C-alpha cells in the first residue's frame, strides 16, 4: 500500500490485515509506517514497512522487488500516495506542478509497472487499485487545482490503459475516487465553518466521507466479487458527480 501510513491508506491497511493479508506499508515517513506496522502486529495482523520517496523511481522499484522477494510475491497493489499544492492558474510554478504530477501520476505509473512485472513473472494474476478523486472528472471552482486535477485526470486514463494491457495476465486494475474524506489532509476543508457548510451543501448525502467509506470500495475491488470488473473508476462522493 503506497501512502499506507496516511489516513485512507491506514484504514485500508488495517482492514486488509484484519482479513488475513500480509500488508506492506510503503511511504517516505519511516516512523509513521513503523508505528502502523506495530499497531497491526499488536492486533494480531501481519505487516511490514518499506521507506522511499515516491519521486525516486529507482528506490521505489527496488522496494517493490525487495518486498516481493521477502514475502513470496505481491497479490495486490493499493496506490494511495498523493500530494497537492493549491495555486491559482496565473501563479502556478513549474516546480509545484512537476512535484504534484510526479507524486500523483508518474509514481503511480512506475509503482504499477514494478508490481505488474512481479505479478506477470509469478503467473498468478493480481489486483491493482488506485486512489483518485472526484477531481479526476470535475474542475474545482475558485481554487487553484490545475496540477491536482490534471494529475488525477491522467491517472483515470492510466487505470484504463493498464487494465487493458494487463487483462491477459489476469491482473485487474480499477480506481476509487472519493470526495473530501475526514483525514488530517482535509483539515483546511473541515476546520473552517463556512467552507465546511459549502462542502456539505454540495453533497447530496449530506455528510463528509469517512475513511471506512473509502476502504470498503477498495476491498470490494480486491475481492472475488469483482473478478470480471477492470478499467473502472468508482466515485465515492455522496452523489456529487451525479449532480454536476
PDB file of C-alpha atoms in Angstrom:
ATOM      1  CA  UNK A   1       0.000   0.000   0.000  1.00  0.00           C
ATOM      2  CA  UNK A   2       1.705   3.183  -1.157  1.00  0.00           C
ATOM      3  CA  UNK A   3       0.880   6.070   1.133  1.00  0.00           C
ATOM      4  CA  UNK A   4      -0.103   3.341   3.549  1.00  0.00           C
ATOM      5  CA  UNK A   5       0.506   5.394   6.665  1.00  0.00           C
ATOM      6  CA  UNK A   6      -1.831   8.201   5.582  1.00  0.00           C
ATOM      7  CA  UNK A   7      -5.435   8.480   6.716  1.00  0.00           C
ATOM      8  CA  UNK A   8      -7.058   6.479   3.915  1.00  0.00           C
ATOM      9  CA  UNK A   9      -4.070   4.188   3.460  1.00  0.00           C
ATOM     10  CA  UNK A  10      -4.028   3.350   7.154  1.00  0.00           C
ATOM     11  CA  UNK A  11      -7.703   2.373   7.131  1.00  0.00           C
ATOM     12  CA  UNK A  12      -7.144   0.109   4.135  1.00  0.00           C
ATOM     13  CA  UNK A  13      -4.063  -1.435   5.728  1.00  0.00           C
ATOM     14  CA  UNK A  14      -5.884  -2.198   8.959  1.00  0.00           C
ATOM     15  CA  UNK A  15      -8.875  -3.683   7.136  1.00  0.00           C
ATOM     16  CA  UNK A  16      -6.738  -5.878   4.894  1.00  0.00           C
ATOM     17  CA  UNK A  17      -4.662  -7.099   7.835  1.00  0.00           C
ATOM     18  CA  UNK A  18      -7.846  -7.939   9.734  1.00  0.00           C
ATOM     19  CA  UNK A  19      -8.848 -10.136   6.790  1.00  0.00           C
ATOM     20  CA  UNK A  20      -5.551 -12.042   6.977  1.00  0.00           C
ATOM     21  CA  UNK A  21      -3.439 -10.274   4.364  1.00  0.00           C
ATOM     22  CA  UNK A  22       0.226  -9.529   4.924  1.00  0.00           C
ATOM     23  CA  UNK A  23       0.329  -5.772   4.454  1.00  0.00           C
ATOM     24  CA  UNK A  24       3.395  -3.831   3.287  1.00  0.00           C
ATOM     25  CA  UNK A  25       3.184  -0.171   4.297  1.00  0.00           C
ATOM     26  CA  UNK A  26       5.134   1.938   1.795  1.00  0.00           C
ATOM     27  CA  UNK A  27       5.945   5.633   2.087  1.00  0.00           C
ATOM     28  CA  UNK A  28       8.543   8.230   2.947  1.00  0.00           C
ATOM     29  CA  UNK A  29       7.777   8.633   6.666  1.00  0.00           C
ATOM     30  CA  UNK A  30       9.534   5.685   8.278  1.00  0.00           C
ATOM     31  CA  UNK A  31       8.304   6.477  11.795  1.00  0.00           C
ATOM     32  CA  UNK A  32       4.630   6.667  10.803  1.00  0.00           C
ATOM     33  CA  UNK A  33       4.887   3.496   8.742  1.00  0.00           C
ATOM     34  CA  UNK A  34       6.561   1.570  11.560  1.00  0.00           C
ATOM     35  CA  UNK A  35       4.020   2.836  14.092  1.00  0.00           C
ATOM     36  CA  UNK A  36       1.227   1.454  11.941  1.00  0.00           C
ATOM     37  CA  UNK A  37       3.080  -1.846  11.496  1.00  0.00           C
ATOM     38  CA  UNK A  38       3.439  -2.098  15.267  1.00  0.00           C
ATOM     39  CA  UNK A  39      -0.270  -1.407  15.772  1.00  0.00           C
ATOM     40  CA  UNK A  40      -1.274  -4.028  13.212  1.00  0.00           C
ATOM     41  CA  UNK A  41       1.035  -6.706  14.591  1.00  0.00           C
ATOM     42  CA  UNK A  42      -0.068  -5.954  18.146  1.00  0.00           C
ATOM     43  CA  UNK A  43      -3.637  -6.582  16.998  1.00  0.00           C
ATOM     44  CA  UNK A  44      -2.570  -9.953  15.600  1.00  0.00           C
ATOM     45  CA  UNK A  45      -2.062  -8.983  11.970  1.00  0.00           C
ATOM     46  CA  UNK A  46       0.936  -9.284   9.669  1.00  0.00           C
ATOM     47  CA  UNK A  47       2.646  -6.139   8.397  1.00  0.00           C
ATOM     48  CA  UNK A  48       5.984  -4.672   7.405  1.00  0.00           C
ATOM     49  CA  UNK A  49       7.226  -1.255   6.334  1.00  0.00           C
ATOM     50  CA  UNK A  50       9.347  -0.058   3.424  1.00  0.00           C
ATOM     51  CA  UNK A  51      10.516   3.526   3.028  1.00  0.00           C
ATOM     52  CA  UNK A  52      11.162   5.525  -0.131  1.00  0.00           C
ATOM     53  CA  UNK A  53      10.310   8.857  -1.732  1.00  0.00           C
ATOM     54  CA  UNK A  54       7.667   8.459  -4.442  1.00  0.00           C
ATOM     55  CA  UNK A  55       9.719  10.720  -6.725  1.00  0.00           C
ATOM     56  CA  UNK A  56      12.717   8.371  -6.530  1.00  0.00           C
ATOM     57  CA  UNK A  57      11.707   5.795  -9.123  1.00  0.00           C
ATOM     58  CA  UNK A  58      14.777   3.502  -8.762  1.00  0.00           C
ATOM     59  CA  UNK A  59      14.279   3.373  -4.984  1.00  0.00           C
ATOM     60  CA  UNK A  60      10.612   2.560  -5.461  1.00  0.00           C
ATOM     61  CA  UNK A  61      11.416  -0.205  -7.938  1.00  0.00           C
ATOM     62  CA  UNK A  62      13.983  -1.665  -5.566  1.00  0.00           C
ATOM     63  CA  UNK A  63      11.467  -1.550  -2.700  1.00  0.00           C
ATOM     64  CA  UNK A  64       8.872  -3.434  -4.743  1.00  0.00           C
ATOM     65  CA  UNK A  65      11.421  -6.064  -5.734  1.00  0.00           C
ATOM     66  CA  UNK A  66      12.584  -6.459  -2.156  1.00  0.00           C
ATOM     67  CA  UNK A  67       9.041  -6.815  -0.840  1.00  0.00           C
ATOM     68  CA  UNK A  68       8.228  -9.441  -3.446  1.00  0.00           C
ATOM     69  CA  UNK A  69      11.382 -11.414  -2.654  1.00  0.00           C
ATOM     70  CA  UNK A  70      10.823 -11.254   1.102  1.00  0.00           C
ATOM     71  CA  UNK A  71       7.138 -12.164   1.067  1.00  0.00           C
ATOM     72  CA  UNK A  72       6.943 -14.553  -1.870  1.00  0.00           C
ATOM     73  CA  UNK A  73       5.204 -12.234  -4.322  1.00  0.00           C
ATOM     74  CA  UNK A  74       2.660  -9.430  -4.460  1.00  0.00           C
ATOM     75  CA  UNK A  75      -1.034 -10.167  -4.906  1.00  0.00           C
ATOM     76  CA  UNK A  76      -2.450  -6.662  -4.512  1.00  0.00           C
ATOM     77  CA  UNK A  77      -1.292  -3.121  -5.145  1.00  0.00           C
ATOM     78  CA  UNK A  78      -3.200  -0.312  -3.442  1.00  0.00           C
ATOM     79  CA  UNK A  79      -1.807   3.023  -4.593  1.00  0.00           C
ATOM     80  CA  UNK A  80      -2.843   5.645  -2.050  1.00  0.00           C
ATOM     81  CA  UNK A  81       0.084   8.054  -2.307  1.00  0.00           C
ATOM     82  CA  UNK A  82      -0.742  11.611  -3.255  1.00  0.00           C
ATOM     83  CA  UNK A  83       0.001  15.272  -2.719  1.00  0.00           C
ATOM     84  CA  UNK A  84      -1.484  18.678  -3.500  1.00  0.00           C
ATOM     85  CA  UNK A  85      -0.438  22.297  -3.715  1.00  0.00           C
ATOM     86  CA  UNK A  86      -3.127  24.873  -4.335  1.00  0.00           C
ATOM     87  CA  UNK A  87      -2.011  27.628  -6.707  1.00  0.00           C
ATOM     88  CA  UNK A  88      -4.219  29.864  -8.871  1.00  0.00           C
ATOM     89  CA  UNK A  89      -3.648  29.248 -12.561  1.00  0.00           C
ATOM     90  CA  UNK A  90      -1.829  32.553 -13.069  1.00  0.00           C
ATOM     91  CA  UNK A  91       0.528  31.742 -10.175  1.00  0.00           C
ATOM     92  CA  UNK A  92       1.299  28.078 -10.863  1.00  0.00           C
ATOM     93  CA  UNK A  93       5.014  27.376 -10.632  1.00  0.00           C
ATOM     94  CA  UNK A  94       6.787  24.763 -12.676  1.00  0.00           C
ATOM     95  CA  UNK A  95       8.343  23.304  -9.532  1.00  0.00           C
ATOM     96  CA  UNK A  96       4.998  22.770  -7.792  1.00  0.00           C
ATOM     97  CA  UNK A  97       3.287  21.471 -10.927  1.00  0.00           C
ATOM     98  CA  UNK A  98       6.056  18.935 -11.516  1.00  0.00           C
ATOM     99  CA  UNK A  99       6.021  17.791  -7.875  1.00  0.00           C
ATOM    100  CA  UNK A 100       2.264  17.140  -7.870  1.00  0.00           C
ATOM    101  CA  UNK A 101       2.358  15.268 -11.180  1.00  0.00           C
ATOM    102  CA  UNK A 102       5.462  13.329 -10.150  1.00  0.00           C
ATOM    103  CA  UNK A 103       3.796  12.009  -6.993  1.00  0.00           C
ATOM    104  CA  UNK A 104       0.199  11.625  -8.212  1.00  0.00           C
ATOM    105  CA  UNK A 105       0.759  10.384 -11.752  1.00  0.00           C
ATOM    106  CA  UNK A 106       4.348   9.465 -12.579  1.00  0.00           C
ATOM    107  CA  UNK A 107       4.891   7.489  -9.371  1.00  0.00           C
ATOM    108  CA  UNK A 108       1.570   5.710  -9.960  1.00  0.00           C
ATOM    109  CA  UNK A 109       2.756   4.637 -13.390  1.00  0.00           C
ATOM    110  CA  UNK A 110       6.038   3.219 -12.200  1.00  0.00           C
ATOM    111  CA  UNK A 111       4.924   1.544  -8.983  1.00  0.00           C
ATOM    112  CA  UNK A 112       2.214  -0.185 -11.022  1.00  0.00           C
ATOM    113  CA  UNK A 113       4.809  -1.184 -13.592  1.00  0.00           C
ATOM    114  CA  UNK A 114       7.105  -2.623 -10.916  1.00  0.00           C
ATOM    115  CA  UNK A 115       4.274  -4.599  -9.296  1.00  0.00           C
ATOM    116  CA  UNK A 116       2.955  -5.773 -12.669  1.00  0.00           C
ATOM    117  CA  UNK A 117       6.369  -7.155 -13.596  1.00  0.00           C
ATOM    118  CA  UNK A 118       6.415  -9.188 -10.388  1.00  0.00           C
ATOM    119  CA  UNK A 119       2.861 -10.427 -10.943  1.00  0.00           C
ATOM    120  CA  UNK A 120       3.396 -11.319 -14.599  1.00  0.00           C
ATOM    121  CA  UNK A 121       6.529 -13.294 -13.702  1.00  0.00           C
ATOM    122  CA  UNK A 122       4.626 -15.161 -10.986  1.00  0.00           C
ATOM    123  CA  UNK A 123       1.806 -16.012 -13.394  1.00  0.00           C
ATOM    124  CA  UNK A 124      -0.974 -15.952 -10.817  1.00  0.00           C
ATOM    125  CA  UNK A 125      -2.721 -12.690 -11.660  1.00  0.00           C
ATOM    126  CA  UNK A 126      -3.426  -9.902  -9.217  1.00  0.00           C
ATOM    127  CA  UNK A 127      -5.276  -6.686  -8.499  1.00  0.00           C
ATOM    128  CA  UNK A 128      -4.328  -3.019  -8.641  1.00  0.00           C
ATOM    129  CA  UNK A 129      -6.470  -0.301  -7.074  1.00  0.00           C
ATOM    130  CA  UNK A 130      -5.532   3.365  -7.430  1.00  0.00           C
ATOM    131  CA  UNK A 131      -6.941   6.132  -5.233  1.00  0.00           C
ATOM    132  CA  UNK A 132      -8.064   9.110  -7.276  1.00  0.00           C
ATOM    133  CA  UNK A 133     -10.508  11.935  -6.557  1.00  0.00           C
ATOM    134  CA  UNK A 134     -13.711  13.413  -7.926  1.00  0.00           C
ATOM    135  CA  UNK A 135     -11.265  15.964  -9.378  1.00  0.00           C
ATOM    136  CA  UNK A 136     -10.364  13.327 -11.962  1.00  0.00           C
ATOM    137  CA  UNK A 137     -13.701  14.293 -13.538  1.00  0.00           C
ATOM    138  CA  UNK A 138     -14.565  17.744 -12.194  1.00  0.00           C
ATOM    139  CA  UNK A 139     -12.702  21.016 -12.045  1.00  0.00           C
ATOM    140  CA  UNK A 140     -12.615  22.985  -8.800  1.00  0.00           C
ATOM    141  CA  UNK A 141     -14.264  26.397  -8.806  1.00  0.00           C
ATOM    142  CA  UNK A 142     -12.495  29.290  -7.040  1.00  0.00           C
ATOM    143  CA  UNK A 143      -9.427  27.237  -6.104  1.00  0.00           C
ATOM    144  CA  UNK A 144      -6.109  26.657  -7.829  1.00  0.00           C
ATOM    145  CA  UNK A 145      -6.328  22.992  -8.760  1.00  0.00           C
ATOM    146  CA  UNK A 146      -4.560  22.874 -12.146  1.00  0.00           C
ATOM    147  CA  UNK A 147      -1.864  20.441 -11.049  1.00  0.00           C
ATOM    148  CA  UNK A 148      -4.095  18.240  -8.904  1.00  0.00           C
ATOM    149  CA  UNK A 149      -6.953  17.915 -11.404  1.00  0.00           C
ATOM    150  CA  UNK A 150      -4.644  17.174 -14.311  1.00  0.00           C
ATOM    151  CA  UNK A 151      -2.744  14.564 -12.285  1.00  0.00           C
ATOM    152  CA  UNK A 152      -5.908  12.754 -11.193  1.00  0.00           C
ATOM    153  CA  UNK A 153      -7.480  13.020 -14.650  1.00  0.00           C
ATOM    154  CA  UNK A 154      -4.355  11.474 -16.105  1.00  0.00           C
ATOM    155  CA  UNK A 155      -4.468   8.716 -13.517  1.00  0.00           C
ATOM    156  CA  UNK A 156      -8.058   7.872 -14.520  1.00  0.00           C
ATOM    157  CA  UNK A 157      -6.867   7.173 -18.067  1.00  0.00           C
ATOM    158  CA  UNK A 158      -3.808   5.336 -16.772  1.00  0.00           C
ATOM    159  CA  UNK A 159      -6.138   2.967 -14.879  1.00  0.00           C
ATOM    160  CA  UNK A 160      -7.987   2.166 -18.098  1.00  0.00           C
ATOM    161  CA  UNK A 161      -4.798   1.706 -20.116  1.00  0.00           C
ATOM    162  CA  UNK A 162      -3.194  -0.547 -17.516  1.00  0.00           C
ATOM    163  CA  UNK A 163      -6.420  -2.542 -17.267  1.00  0.00           C
ATOM    164  CA  UNK A 164      -6.476  -3.372 -20.968  1.00  0.00           C
ATOM    165  CA  UNK A 165      -2.759  -4.147 -21.131  1.00  0.00           C
ATOM    166  CA  UNK A 166      -2.735  -6.351 -18.038  1.00  0.00           C
ATOM    167  CA  UNK A 167      -6.038  -8.163 -18.633  1.00  0.00           C
ATOM    168  CA  UNK A 168      -4.380 -11.021 -20.499  1.00  0.00           C
ATOM    169  CA  UNK A 169      -2.211 -11.644 -17.439  1.00  0.00           C
ATOM    170  CA  UNK A 170      -5.224 -11.936 -15.131  1.00  0.00           C
ATOM    171  CA  UNK A 171      -4.469  -8.608 -13.454  1.00  0.00           C
ATOM    172  CA  UNK A 172      -7.469  -6.359 -12.800  1.00  0.00           C
ATOM    173  CA  UNK A 173      -6.915  -2.610 -12.482  1.00  0.00           C
ATOM    174  CA  UNK A 174      -9.517  -0.223 -11.060  1.00  0.00           C
ATOM    175  CA  UNK A 175      -9.760   3.106  -9.264  1.00  0.00           C
ATOM    176  CA  UNK A 176     -11.635   4.544  -6.295  1.00  0.00           C
ATOM    177  CA  UNK A 177     -12.296   8.293  -6.458  1.00  0.00           C
ATOM    178  CA  UNK A 178     -13.593   9.890  -3.260  1.00  0.00           C
ATOM    179  CA  UNK A 179     -14.602  13.425  -2.481  1.00  0.00           C
ATOM    180  CA  UNK A 180     -13.235  15.095   0.666  1.00  0.00           C
ATOM    181  CA  UNK A 181     -12.547  12.475   3.346  1.00  0.00           C
ATOM    182  CA  UNK A 182     -12.224  13.166   7.067  1.00  0.00           C
ATOM    183  CA  UNK A 183      -8.432  12.914   7.404  1.00  0.00           C
ATOM    184  CA  UNK A 184      -5.711  15.285   8.634  1.00  0.00           C
ATOM    185  CA  UNK A 185      -5.027  16.244   4.991  1.00  0.00           C
ATOM    186  CA  UNK A 186      -8.574  17.624   4.765  1.00  0.00           C
ATOM    187  CA  UNK A 187      -8.261  19.829   7.835  1.00  0.00           C
ATOM    188  CA  UNK A 188      -8.283  23.026   5.760  1.00  0.00           C
ATOM    189  CA  UNK A 189     -11.706  21.995   4.414  1.00  0.00           C
ATOM    190  CA  UNK A 190     -13.219  20.851   7.672  1.00  0.00           C
ATOM    191  CA  UNK A 191     -11.910  23.352  10.220  1.00  0.00           C
ATOM    192  CA  UNK A 192     -13.406  26.433   8.577  1.00  0.00           C
ATOM    193  CA  UNK A 193     -17.175  26.575   9.286  1.00  0.00           C
ATOM    194  CA  UNK A 194     -18.075  28.435   6.076  1.00  0.00           C
ATOM    195  CA  UNK A 195     -16.009  26.127   3.857  1.00  0.00           C
ATOM    196  CA  UNK A 196     -17.460  23.104   5.637  1.00  0.00           C
ATOM    197  CA  UNK A 197     -21.022  24.361   5.143  1.00  0.00           C
ATOM    198  CA  UNK A 198     -20.472  24.942   1.429  1.00  0.00           C
ATOM    199  CA  UNK A 199     -18.976  21.482   1.101  1.00  0.00           C
ATOM    200  CA  UNK A 200     -21.877  19.768   2.845  1.00  0.00           C
ATOM    201  CA  UNK A 201     -24.367  21.726   0.737  1.00  0.00           C
ATOM    202  CA  UNK A 202     -22.831  20.218  -2.412  1.00  0.00           C
ATOM    203  CA  UNK A 203     -23.004  16.585  -1.232  1.00  0.00           C
ATOM    204  CA  UNK A 204     -26.446  15.008  -1.759  1.00  0.00           C
ATOM    205  CA  UNK A 205     -25.935  12.523   1.092  1.00  0.00           C
ATOM    206  CA  UNK A 206     -25.272  15.486   3.365  1.00  0.00           C
ATOM    207  CA  UNK A 207     -22.093  14.413   5.128  1.00  0.00           C
ATOM    208  CA  UNK A 208     -18.339  14.086   4.773  1.00  0.00           C
ATOM    209  CA  UNK A 209     -16.825  10.766   3.722  1.00  0.00           C
ATOM    210  CA  UNK A 210     -15.155   8.744   6.470  1.00  0.00           C
ATOM    211  CA  UNK A 211     -12.091   6.598   5.785  1.00  0.00           C
ATOM    212  CA  UNK A 212     -14.267   3.482   6.092  1.00  0.00           C
ATOM    213  CA  UNK A 213     -16.392   4.776   3.202  1.00  0.00           C
ATOM    214  CA  UNK A 214     -13.293   4.558   1.005  1.00  0.00           C
ATOM    215  CA  UNK A 215     -11.724   1.418   2.423  1.00  0.00           C
ATOM    216  CA  UNK A 216     -14.856  -0.630   1.710  1.00  0.00           C
ATOM    217  CA  UNK A 217     -14.861   0.020  -2.055  1.00  0.00           C
ATOM    218  CA  UNK A 218     -11.116  -0.682  -2.217  1.00  0.00           C
ATOM    219  CA  UNK A 219     -11.645  -4.061  -0.549  1.00  0.00           C
ATOM    220  CA  UNK A 220     -14.527  -4.680  -2.958  1.00  0.00           C
ATOM    221  CA  UNK A 221     -12.193  -4.252  -5.936  1.00  0.00           C
ATOM    222  CA  UNK A 222      -9.648  -6.589  -4.314  1.00  0.00           C
ATOM    223  CA  UNK A 223     -12.258  -9.277  -3.689  1.00  0.00           C
ATOM    224  CA  UNK A 224     -13.510 -12.146  -5.788  1.00  0.00           C
ATOM    225  CA  UNK A 225     -16.761 -10.246  -6.335  1.00  0.00           C
ATOM    226  CA  UNK A 226     -15.003  -8.119  -8.981  1.00  0.00           C
ATOM    227  CA  UNK A 227     -13.289 -10.873 -10.944  1.00  0.00           C
ATOM    228  CA  UNK A 228     -14.958  -9.579 -14.133  1.00  0.00           C
ATOM    229  CA  UNK A 229     -14.501  -5.867 -13.394  1.00  0.00           C
ATOM    230  CA  UNK A 230     -11.494  -3.965 -14.705  1.00  0.00           C
ATOM    231  CA  UNK A 231     -10.734  -0.484 -16.004  1.00  0.00           C
ATOM    232  CA  UNK A 232     -13.418   1.141 -13.854  1.00  0.00           C
ATOM    233  CA  UNK A 233     -13.419   4.239 -11.657  1.00  0.00           C
ATOM    234  CA  UNK A 234     -15.846   4.118  -8.722  1.00  0.00           C
ATOM    235  CA  UNK A 235     -16.758   7.602  -7.487  1.00  0.00           C
ATOM    236  CA  UNK A 236     -17.242   7.514  -3.716  1.00  0.00           C
ATOM    237  CA  UNK A 237     -18.633  11.008  -3.441  1.00  0.00           C
ATOM    238  CA  UNK A 238     -22.035  11.069  -1.763  1.00  0.00           C
ATOM    239  CA  UNK A 239     -23.616  11.860  -5.119  1.00  0.00           C
ATOM    240  CA  UNK A 240     -21.533  14.876  -6.219  1.00  0.00           C
ATOM    241  CA  UNK A 241     -20.745  13.586  -9.697  1.00  0.00           C
ATOM    242  CA  UNK A 242     -24.401  12.653 -10.176  1.00  0.00           C
ATOM    243  CA  UNK A 243     -25.342  16.316  -9.818  1.00  0.00           C
ATOM    244  CA  UNK A 244     -22.571  18.021 -11.797  1.00  0.00           C
TER     245      UNK A 244
END
